[in-house]
Amino acid sequence: MDKRNATEFINCYNKIDAQLRDLYGFKPSQAFTDIVRRCAEKNQIVRKYENDLVDYARLRNAIVHQSTDGRIIAVPCDEVVEEMRLIERLLCVPPTIGDTLAEKKIVSIEDSISLKQTILLISRTGYSNLPVYRGSRMVGIINNRRIIQKLGAVLASGNAVDAYLSQTSVGEILAENDLFIYYKYLGKKNTLQEVLNAFEENKKLLAVAISENGKVGERIVNFITPADLPQINKILEDYQ
């Protein structure tokens, strides 16, 4: 009986087990099956392979619990070993944003330009999330939602909309809370799984803003929106 599949399977199993315990702080005494069930609530990769991992825990027990004469009493097939390799890589060496997603063209503006100019730029380019800079520092992100909210208030008050748009700078209507309610900041070294987690955890999220290190104030080099999620899922499915 070829033992190589059994050895490879156990190596992958042990790495997955160690990674989940390290990521989520599980105690050494907690059973692997229990860890998988709990992690499925937090991690989309584990959720996808939850039932398989539970089945593989039983297979692992069959492999390591040898008969009295030392023979291995179960060997996984090639397909099972391949899936364990994939799960291990997705969890232990996950694909990162910088390595897998091409940077998009980002249209940005200075905080001193008028709302009228901003709206014209949005209309001309079709971009709905524009980073706003004061010098080299990103001070906010303007979007259609914030502009419409302000215009609605002007209309409700009976003031002249055209004058408001011409005389108000985009920096004046930025709201700091918007940065953390409607956007998530990640760096190039963050994983695709963290992108999926961000959208799952915050249903109000408009985009994940990508900078070099994922810090607020850094120059934005990419926006990941819900429209990009099918591509991300495809990358994860094809990951080798």
PDB file of N, CA, C and O in Angstrom, residues 136-193:
ATOM      1  N   SER A 136      -0.279  65.746  -0.019  1.00  0.00           N
ATOM      2  CA  SER A 136      -0.024  64.324  -0.270  1.00  0.00           C
ATOM      3  C   SER A 136      -0.856  63.406   0.626  1.00  0.00           C
ATOM      4  O   SER A 136      -0.811  62.188   0.467  1.00  0.00           O
ATOM      5  N   ARG A 137      -1.622  63.973   1.537  1.00  0.00           N
ATOM      6  CA  ARG A 137      -2.396  63.164   2.486  1.00  0.00           C
ATOM      7  C   ARG A 137      -3.846  63.009   2.028  1.00  0.00           C
ATOM      8  O   ARG A 137      -4.508  63.983   1.674  1.00  0.00           O
ATOM      9  N   MET A 138      -4.335  61.772   2.058  1.00  0.00           N
ATOM     10  CA  MET A 138      -5.729  61.509   1.748  1.00  0.00           C
ATOM     11  C   MET A 138      -6.572  61.886   2.966  1.00  0.00           C
ATOM     12  O   MET A 138      -6.363  61.356   4.060  1.00  0.00           O
ATOM     13  N   VAL A 139      -7.519  62.804   2.781  1.00  0.00           N
ATOM     14  CA  VAL A 139      -8.315  63.303   3.913  1.00  0.00           C
ATOM     15  C   VAL A 139      -9.755  62.808   3.883  1.00  0.00           C
ATOM     16  O   VAL A 139     -10.527  63.082   4.803  1.00  0.00           O
ATOM     17  N   GLY A 140     -10.122  62.102   2.844  1.00  0.00           N
ATOM     18  CA  GLY A 140     -11.485  61.596   2.768  1.00  0.00           C
ATOM     19  C   GLY A 140     -11.764  60.985   1.413  1.00  0.00           C
ATOM     20  O   GLY A 140     -10.924  61.007   0.517  1.00  0.00           O
ATOM     21  N   ILE A 141     -12.957  60.421   1.291  1.00  0.00           N
ATOM     22  CA  ILE A 141     -13.423  59.869   0.016  1.00  0.00           C
ATOM     23  C   ILE A 141     -14.810  60.433  -0.233  1.00  0.00           C
ATOM     24  O   ILE A 141     -15.705  60.286   0.602  1.00  0.00           O
ATOM     25  N   ILE A 142     -14.968  61.088  -1.367  1.00  0.00           N
ATOM     26  CA  ILE A 142     -16.284  61.643  -1.706  1.00  0.00           C
ATOM     27  C   ILE A 142     -17.025  60.644  -2.574  1.00  0.00           C
ATOM     28  O   ILE A 142     -16.435  59.975  -3.427  1.00  0.00           O
ATOM     29  N   ASN A 143     -18.322  60.512  -2.329  1.00  0.00           N
ATOM     30  CA  ASN A 143     -19.123  59.589  -3.125  1.00  0.00           C
ATOM     31  C   ASN A 143     -20.492  60.197  -3.416  1.00  0.00           C
ATOM     32  O   ASN A 143     -20.870  61.232  -2.856  1.00  0.00           O
ATOM     33  N   ASN A 144     -21.218  59.549  -4.301  1.00  0.00           N
ATOM     34  CA  ASN A 144     -22.533  60.055  -4.714  1.00  0.00           C
ATOM     35  C   ASN A 144     -23.471  60.220  -3.524  1.00  0.00           C
ATOM     36  O   ASN A 144     -24.260  61.166  -3.467  1.00  0.00           O
ATOM     37  N   ARG A 145     -23.388  59.310  -2.585  1.00  0.00           N
ATOM     38  CA  ARG A 145     -24.289  59.340  -1.438  1.00  0.00           C
ATOM     39  C   ARG A 145     -24.120  60.627  -0.646  1.00  0.00           C
ATOM     40  O   ARG A 145     -25.100  61.276  -0.281  1.00  0.00           O
ATOM     41  N   ARG A 146     -22.870  61.006  -0.360  1.00  0.00           N
ATOM     42  CA  ARG A 146     -22.602  62.209   0.424  1.00  0.00           C
ATOM     43  C   ARG A 146     -23.050  63.466  -0.331  1.00  0.00           C
ATOM     44  O   ARG A 146     -23.636  64.377   0.251  1.00  0.00           O
ATOM     45  N   ILE A 147     -22.799  63.503  -1.634  1.00  0.00           N
ATOM     46  CA  ILE A 147     -23.178  64.676  -2.432  1.00  0.00           C
ATOM     47  C   ILE A 147     -24.693  64.836  -2.464  1.00  0.00           C
ATOM     48  O   ILE A 147     -25.227  65.932  -2.254  1.00  0.00           O
ATOM     49  N   ILE A 148     -25.414  63.757  -2.710  1.00  0.00           N
ATOM     50  CA  ILE A 148     -26.880  63.829  -2.780  1.00  0.00           C
ATOM     51  C   ILE A 148     -27.467  64.234  -1.433  1.00  0.00           C
ATOM     52  O   ILE A 148     -28.436  65.008  -1.367  1.00  0.00           O
ATOM     53  N   GLN A 149     -26.881  63.722  -0.365  1.00  0.00           N
ATOM     54  CA  GLN A 149     -27.355  64.092   0.973  1.00  0.00           C
ATOM     55  C   GLN A 149     -27.242  65.598   1.190  1.00  0.00           C
ATOM     56  O   GLN A 149     -28.183  66.238   1.702  1.00  0.00           O
ATOM     57  N   LYS A 150     -26.133  66.179   0.796  1.00  0.00           N
ATOM     58  CA  LYS A 150     -25.934  67.620   0.964  1.00  0.00           C
ATOM     59  C   LYS A 150     -26.845  68.426   0.037  1.00  0.00           C
ATOM     60  O   LYS A 150     -27.410  69.454   0.435  1.00  0.00           O
ATOM     61  N   LEU A 151     -26.992  67.970  -1.191  1.00  0.00           N
ATOM     62  CA  LEU A 151     -27.876  68.672  -2.128  1.00  0.00           C
ATOM     63  C   LEU A 151     -29.322  68.627  -1.655  1.00  0.00           C
ATOM     64  O   LEU A 151     -30.067  69.612  -1.796  1.00  0.00           O
ATOM     65  N   GLY A 152     -29.726  67.506  -1.096  1.00  0.00           N
ATOM     66  CA  GLY A 152     -31.084  67.401  -0.562  1.00  0.00           C
ATOM     67  C   GLY A 152     -31.328  68.402   0.543  1.00  0.00           C
ATOM     68  O   GLY A 152     -32.416  69.003   0.624  1.00  0.00           O
ATOM     69  N   ALA A 153     -30.324  68.603   1.405  1.00  0.00           N
ATOM     70  CA  ALA A 153     -30.461  69.569   2.492  1.00  0.00           C
ATOM     71  C   ALA A 153     -30.576  70.988   1.956  1.00  0.00           C
ATOM     72  O   ALA A 153     -31.343  71.812   2.469  1.00  0.00           O
ATOM     73  N   VAL A 154     -29.825  71.283   0.893  1.00  0.00           N
ATOM     74  CA  VAL A 154     -29.888  72.625   0.287  1.00  0.00           C
ATOM     75  C   VAL A 154     -31.259  72.861  -0.336  1.00  0.00           C
ATOM     76  O   VAL A 154     -31.870  73.921  -0.164  1.00  0.00           O
ATOM     77  N   LEU A 155     -31.766  71.869  -1.050  1.00  0.00           N
ATOM     78  CA  LEU A 155     -33.083  71.996  -1.676  1.00  0.00           C
ATOM     79  C   LEU A 155     -34.172  72.170  -0.616  1.00  0.00           C
ATOM     80  O   LEU A 155     -35.095  72.969  -0.773  1.00  0.00           O
ATOM     81  N   ALA A 156     -34.054  71.407   0.463  1.00  0.00           N
ATOM     82  CA  ALA A 156     -35.055  71.484   1.522  1.00  0.00           C
ATOM     83  C   ALA A 156     -35.069  72.852   2.200  1.00  0.00           C
ATOM     84  O   ALA A 156     -36.116  73.323   2.650  1.00  0.00           O
ATOM     85  N   SER A 157     -33.904  73.500   2.251  1.00  0.00           N
ATOM     86  CA  SER A 157     -33.827  74.814   2.890  1.00  0.00           C
ATOM     87  C   SER A 157     -34.237  75.954   1.961  1.00  0.00           C
ATOM     88  O   SER A 157     -34.383  77.093   2.388  1.00  0.00           O
ATOM     89  N   GLY A 158     -34.396  75.653   0.672  1.00  0.00           N
ATOM     90  CA  GLY A 158     -34.798  76.671  -0.290  1.00  0.00           C
ATOM     91  C   GLY A 158     -33.655  77.507  -0.814  1.00  0.00           C
ATOM     92  O   GLY A 158     -33.889  78.502  -1.527  1.00  0.00           O
ATOM     93  N   ASN A 159     -32.431  77.148  -0.508  1.00  0.00           N
ATOM     94  CA  ASN A 159     -31.277  77.912  -0.988  1.00  0.00           C
ATOM     95  C   ASN A 159     -30.970  77.584  -2.450  1.00  0.00           C
ATOM     96  O   ASN A 159     -31.412  76.558  -2.974  1.00  0.00           O
ATOM     97  N   ALA A 160     -30.218  78.458  -3.072  1.00  0.00           N
ATOM     98  CA  ALA A 160     -29.870  78.290  -4.487  1.00  0.00           C
ATOM     99  C   ALA A 160     -28.835  77.181  -4.638  1.00  0.00           C
ATOM    100  O   ALA A 160     -27.725  77.280  -4.083  1.00  0.00           O
ATOM    101  N   VAL A 161     -29.179  76.156  -5.379  1.00  0.00           N
ATOM    102  CA  VAL A 161     -28.299  75.001  -5.525  1.00  0.00           C
ATOM    103  C   VAL A 161     -27.039  75.366  -6.308  1.00  0.00           C
ATOM    104  O   VAL A 161     -25.927  74.964  -5.933  1.00  0.00           O
ATOM    105  N   ASP A 162     -27.192  76.103  -7.387  1.00  0.00           N
ATOM    106  CA  ASP A 162     -26.031  76.420  -8.221  1.00  0.00           C
ATOM    107  C   ASP A 162     -24.988  77.212  -7.446  1.00  0.00           C
ATOM    108  O   ASP A 162     -23.782  76.963  -7.553  1.00  0.00           O
ATOM    109  N   ALA A 163     -25.451  78.173  -6.656  1.00  0.00           N
ATOM    110  CA  ALA A 163     -24.521  78.977  -5.853  1.00  0.00           C
ATOM    111  C   ALA A 163     -23.816  78.088  -4.830  1.00  0.00           C
ATOM    112  O   ALA A 163     -22.614  78.217  -4.591  1.00  0.00           O
ATOM    113  N   TYR A 164     -24.564  77.192  -4.214  1.00  0.00           N
ATOM    114  CA  TYR A 164     -23.983  76.279  -3.217  1.00  0.00           C
ATOM    115  C   TYR A 164     -22.901  75.411  -3.856  1.00  0.00           C
ATOM    116  O   TYR A 164     -21.806  75.240  -3.295  1.00  0.00           O
ATOM    117  N   LEU A 165     -23.191  74.857  -5.031  1.00  0.00           N
ATOM    118  CA  LEU A 165     -22.229  73.993  -5.692  1.00  0.00           C
ATOM    119  C   LEU A 165     -20.959  74.733  -6.089  1.00  0.00           C
ATOM    120  O   LEU A 165     -19.859  74.183  -6.014  1.00  0.00           O
ATOM    121  N   SER A 166     -21.112  75.968  -6.495  1.00  0.00           N
ATOM    122  CA  SER A 166     -19.960  76.755  -6.946  1.00  0.00           C
ATOM    123  C   SER A 166     -19.121  77.275  -5.786  1.00  0.00           C
ATOM    124  O   SER A 166     -17.897  77.416  -5.901  1.00  0.00           O
ATOM    125  N   GLN A 167     -19.757  77.559  -4.672  1.00  0.00           N
ATOM    126  CA  GLN A 167     -19.076  78.225  -3.555  1.00  0.00           C
ATOM    127  C   GLN A 167     -18.604  77.261  -2.462  1.00  0.00           C
ATOM    128  O   GLN A 167     -17.884  77.668  -1.549  1.00  0.00           O
ATOM    129  N   THR A 168     -19.006  76.012  -2.541  1.00  0.00           N
ATOM    130  CA  THR A 168     -18.649  75.033  -1.509  1.00  0.00           C
ATOM    131  C   THR A 168     -17.569  74.095  -2.034  1.00  0.00           C
ATOM    132  O   THR A 168     -17.713  73.507  -3.112  1.00  0.00           O
ATOM    133  N   SER A 169     -16.491  73.966  -1.292  1.00  0.00           N
ATOM    134  CA  SER A 169     -15.426  73.039  -1.696  1.00  0.00           C
ATOM    135  C   SER A 169     -15.789  71.621  -1.265  1.00  0.00           C
ATOM    136  O   SER A 169     -16.555  71.420  -0.311  1.00  0.00           O
ATOM    137  N   VAL A 170     -15.216  70.665  -1.954  1.00  0.00           N
ATOM    138  CA  VAL A 170     -15.522  69.276  -1.621  1.00  0.00           C
ATOM    139  C   VAL A 170     -15.044  68.943  -0.207  1.00  0.00           C
ATOM    140  O   VAL A 170     -15.657  68.141   0.512  1.00  0.00           O
ATOM    141  N   GLY A 171     -13.956  69.575   0.214  1.00  0.00           N
ATOM    142  CA  GLY A 171     -13.440  69.321   1.551  1.00  0.00           C
ATOM    143  C   GLY A 171     -14.414  69.699   2.650  1.00  0.00           C
ATOM    144  O   GLY A 171     -14.396  69.107   3.740  1.00  0.00           O
ATOM    145  N   GLU A 172     -15.292  70.659   2.375  1.00  0.00           N
ATOM    146  CA  GLU A 172     -16.236  71.133   3.382  1.00  0.00           C
ATOM    147  C   GLU A 172     -17.339  70.129   3.690  1.00  0.00           C
ATOM    148  O   GLU A 172     -17.963  70.200   4.754  1.00  0.00           O
ATOM    149  N   ILE A 173     -17.613  69.225   2.788  1.00  0.00           N
ATOM    150  CA  ILE A 173     -18.728  68.294   3.021  1.00  0.00           C
ATOM    151  C   ILE A 173     -18.261  66.891   3.403  1.00  0.00           C
ATOM    152  O   ILE A 173     -19.079  66.002   3.608  1.00  0.00           O
ATOM    153  N   LEU A 174     -16.948  66.704   3.505  1.00  0.00           N
ATOM    154  CA  LEU A 174     -16.450  65.398   3.905  1.00  0.00           C
ATOM    155  C   LEU A 174     -16.852  65.097   5.346  1.00  0.00           C
ATOM    156  O   LEU A 174     -16.841  65.984   6.201  1.00  0.00           O
ATOM    157  N   ALA A 175     -17.203  63.862   5.614  1.00  0.00           N
ATOM    158  CA  ALA A 175     -17.542  63.431   6.968  1.00  0.00           C
ATOM    159  C   ALA A 175     -16.580  62.314   7.371  1.00  0.00           C
ATOM    160  O   ALA A 175     -16.467  61.304   6.674  1.00  0.00           O
ATOM    161  N   GLU A 176     -15.895  62.502   8.494  1.00  0.00           N
ATOM    162  CA  GLU A 176     -14.892  61.525   8.918  1.00  0.00           C
ATOM    163  C   GLU A 176     -15.512  60.145   9.138  1.00  0.00           C
ATOM    164  O   GLU A 176     -14.893  59.119   8.837  1.00  0.00           O
ATOM    165  N   ASN A 177     -16.737  60.107   9.649  1.00  0.00           N
ATOM    166  CA  ASN A 177     -17.381  58.820   9.891  1.00  0.00           C
ATOM    167  C   ASN A 177     -17.548  57.994   8.621  1.00  0.00           C
ATOM    168  O   ASN A 177     -17.538  56.770   8.657  1.00  0.00           O
ATOM    169  N   ASP A 178     -17.731  58.693   7.482  1.00  0.00           N
ATOM    170  CA  ASP A 178     -17.891  57.984   6.213  1.00  0.00           C
ATOM    171  C   ASP A 178     -16.691  57.084   5.921  1.00  0.00           C
ATOM    172  O   ASP A 178     -16.826  56.021   5.304  1.00  0.00           O
ATOM    173  N   LEU A 179     -15.513  57.533   6.344  1.00  0.00           N
ATOM    174  CA  LEU A 179     -14.295  56.774   6.071  1.00  0.00           C
ATOM    175  C   LEU A 179     -14.344  55.381   6.684  1.00  0.00           C
ATOM    176  O   LEU A 179     -13.738  54.442   6.162  1.00  0.00           O
ATOM    177  N   PHE A 180     -15.037  55.231   7.779  1.00  0.00           N
ATOM    178  CA  PHE A 180     -15.015  53.968   8.501  1.00  0.00           C
ATOM    179  C   PHE A 180     -16.334  53.201   8.404  1.00  0.00           C
ATOM    180  O   PHE A 180     -16.381  52.014   8.707  1.00  0.00           O
ATOM    181  N   ILE A 181     -17.394  53.882   7.980  1.00  0.00           N
ATOM    182  CA  ILE A 181     -18.683  53.208   7.803  1.00  0.00           C
ATOM    183  C   ILE A 181     -18.784  52.585   6.414  1.00  0.00           C
ATOM    184  O   ILE A 181     -19.226  51.444   6.255  1.00  0.00           O
ATOM    185  N   TYR A 182     -18.339  53.330   5.408  1.00  0.00           N
ATOM    186  CA  TYR A 182     -18.556  52.903   4.022  1.00  0.00           C
ATOM    187  C   TYR A 182     -17.292  52.382   3.339  1.00  0.00           C
ATOM    188  O   TYR A 182     -17.353  51.933   2.199  1.00  0.00           O
ATOM    189  N   TYR A 183     -16.162  52.420   4.044  1.00  0.00           N
ATOM    190  CA  TYR A 183     -14.908  51.967   3.443  1.00  0.00           C
ATOM    191  C   TYR A 183     -14.098  51.151   4.453  1.00  0.00           C
ATOM    192  O   TYR A 183     -14.174  51.367   5.647  1.00  0.00           O
ATOM    193  N   LYS A 184     -13.352  50.204   3.926  1.00  0.00           N
ATOM    194  CA  LYS A 184     -12.423  49.408   4.711  1.00  0.00           C
ATOM    195  C   LYS A 184     -11.044  49.612   4.103  1.00  0.00           C
ATOM    196  O   LYS A 184     -10.893  49.606   2.872  1.00  0.00           O
ATOM    197  N   TYR A 185     -10.027  49.791   4.939  1.00  0.00           N
ATOM    198  CA  TYR A 185      -8.683  50.063   4.450  1.00  0.00           C
ATOM    199  C   TYR A 185      -7.805  48.828   4.618  1.00  0.00           C
ATOM    200  O   TYR A 185      -7.637  48.310   5.721  1.00  0.00           O
ATOM    201  N   LEU A 186      -7.270  48.349   3.509  1.00  0.00           N
ATOM    202  CA  LEU A 186      -6.371  47.208   3.516  1.00  0.00           C
ATOM    203  C   LEU A 186      -5.135  47.542   2.688  1.00  0.00           C
ATOM    204  O   LEU A 186      -5.165  48.422   1.819  1.00  0.00           O
ATOM    205  N   GLY A 187      -4.044  46.827   2.960  1.00  0.00           N
ATOM    206  CA  GLY A 187      -2.807  47.023   2.225  1.00  0.00           C
ATOM    207  C   GLY A 187      -2.590  45.946   1.179  1.00  0.00           C
ATOM    208  O   GLY A 187      -3.325  44.954   1.103  1.00  0.00           O
ATOM    209  N   LYS A 188      -1.561  46.115   0.383  1.00  0.00           N
ATOM    210  CA  LYS A 188      -1.273  45.156  -0.685  1.00  0.00           C
ATOM    211  C   LYS A 188      -0.962  43.761  -0.160  1.00  0.00           C
ATOM    212  O   LYS A 188      -1.183  42.764  -0.846  1.00  0.00           O
ATOM    213  N   LYS A 189      -0.453  43.679   1.069  1.00  0.00           N
ATOM    214  CA  LYS A 189      -0.087  42.382   1.631  1.00  0.00           C
ATOM    215  C   LYS A 189      -1.260  41.688   2.322  1.00  0.00           C
ATOM    216  O   LYS A 189      -1.128  40.535   2.742  1.00  0.00           O
ATOM    217  N   ASN A 190      -2.375  42.379   2.457  1.00  0.00           N
ATOM    218  CA  ASN A 190      -3.556  41.725   3.008  1.00  0.00           C
ATOM    219  C   ASN A 190      -4.092  40.699   2.011  1.00  0.00           C
ATOM    220  O   ASN A 190      -3.794  40.751   0.816  1.00  0.00           O
ATOM    221  N   THR A 191      -4.881  39.774   2.499  1.00  0.00           N
ATOM    222  CA  THR A 191      -5.317  38.648   1.672  1.00  0.00           C
ATOM    223  C   THR A 191      -6.680  38.901   1.019  1.00  0.00           C
ATOM    224  O   THR A 191      -7.455  39.744   1.475  1.00  0.00           O
ATOM    225  N   LEU A 192      -6.956  38.123  -0.012  1.00  0.00           N
ATOM    226  CA  LEU A 192      -8.270  38.184  -0.647  1.00  0.00           C
ATOM    227  C   LEU A 192      -9.361  37.760   0.327  1.00  0.00           C
ATOM    228  O   LEU A 192     -10.488  38.260   0.263  1.00  0.00           O
ATOM    229  N   GLN A 193      -9.023  36.839   1.224  1.00  0.00           N
ATOM    230  CA  GLN A 193      -9.994  36.418   2.234  1.00  0.00           C
ATOM    231  C   GLN A 193     -10.415  37.597   3.109  1.00  0.00           C
ATOM    232  O   GLN A 193     -11.597  37.734   3.469  1.00  0.00           O
TER     233      GLN A 193
END
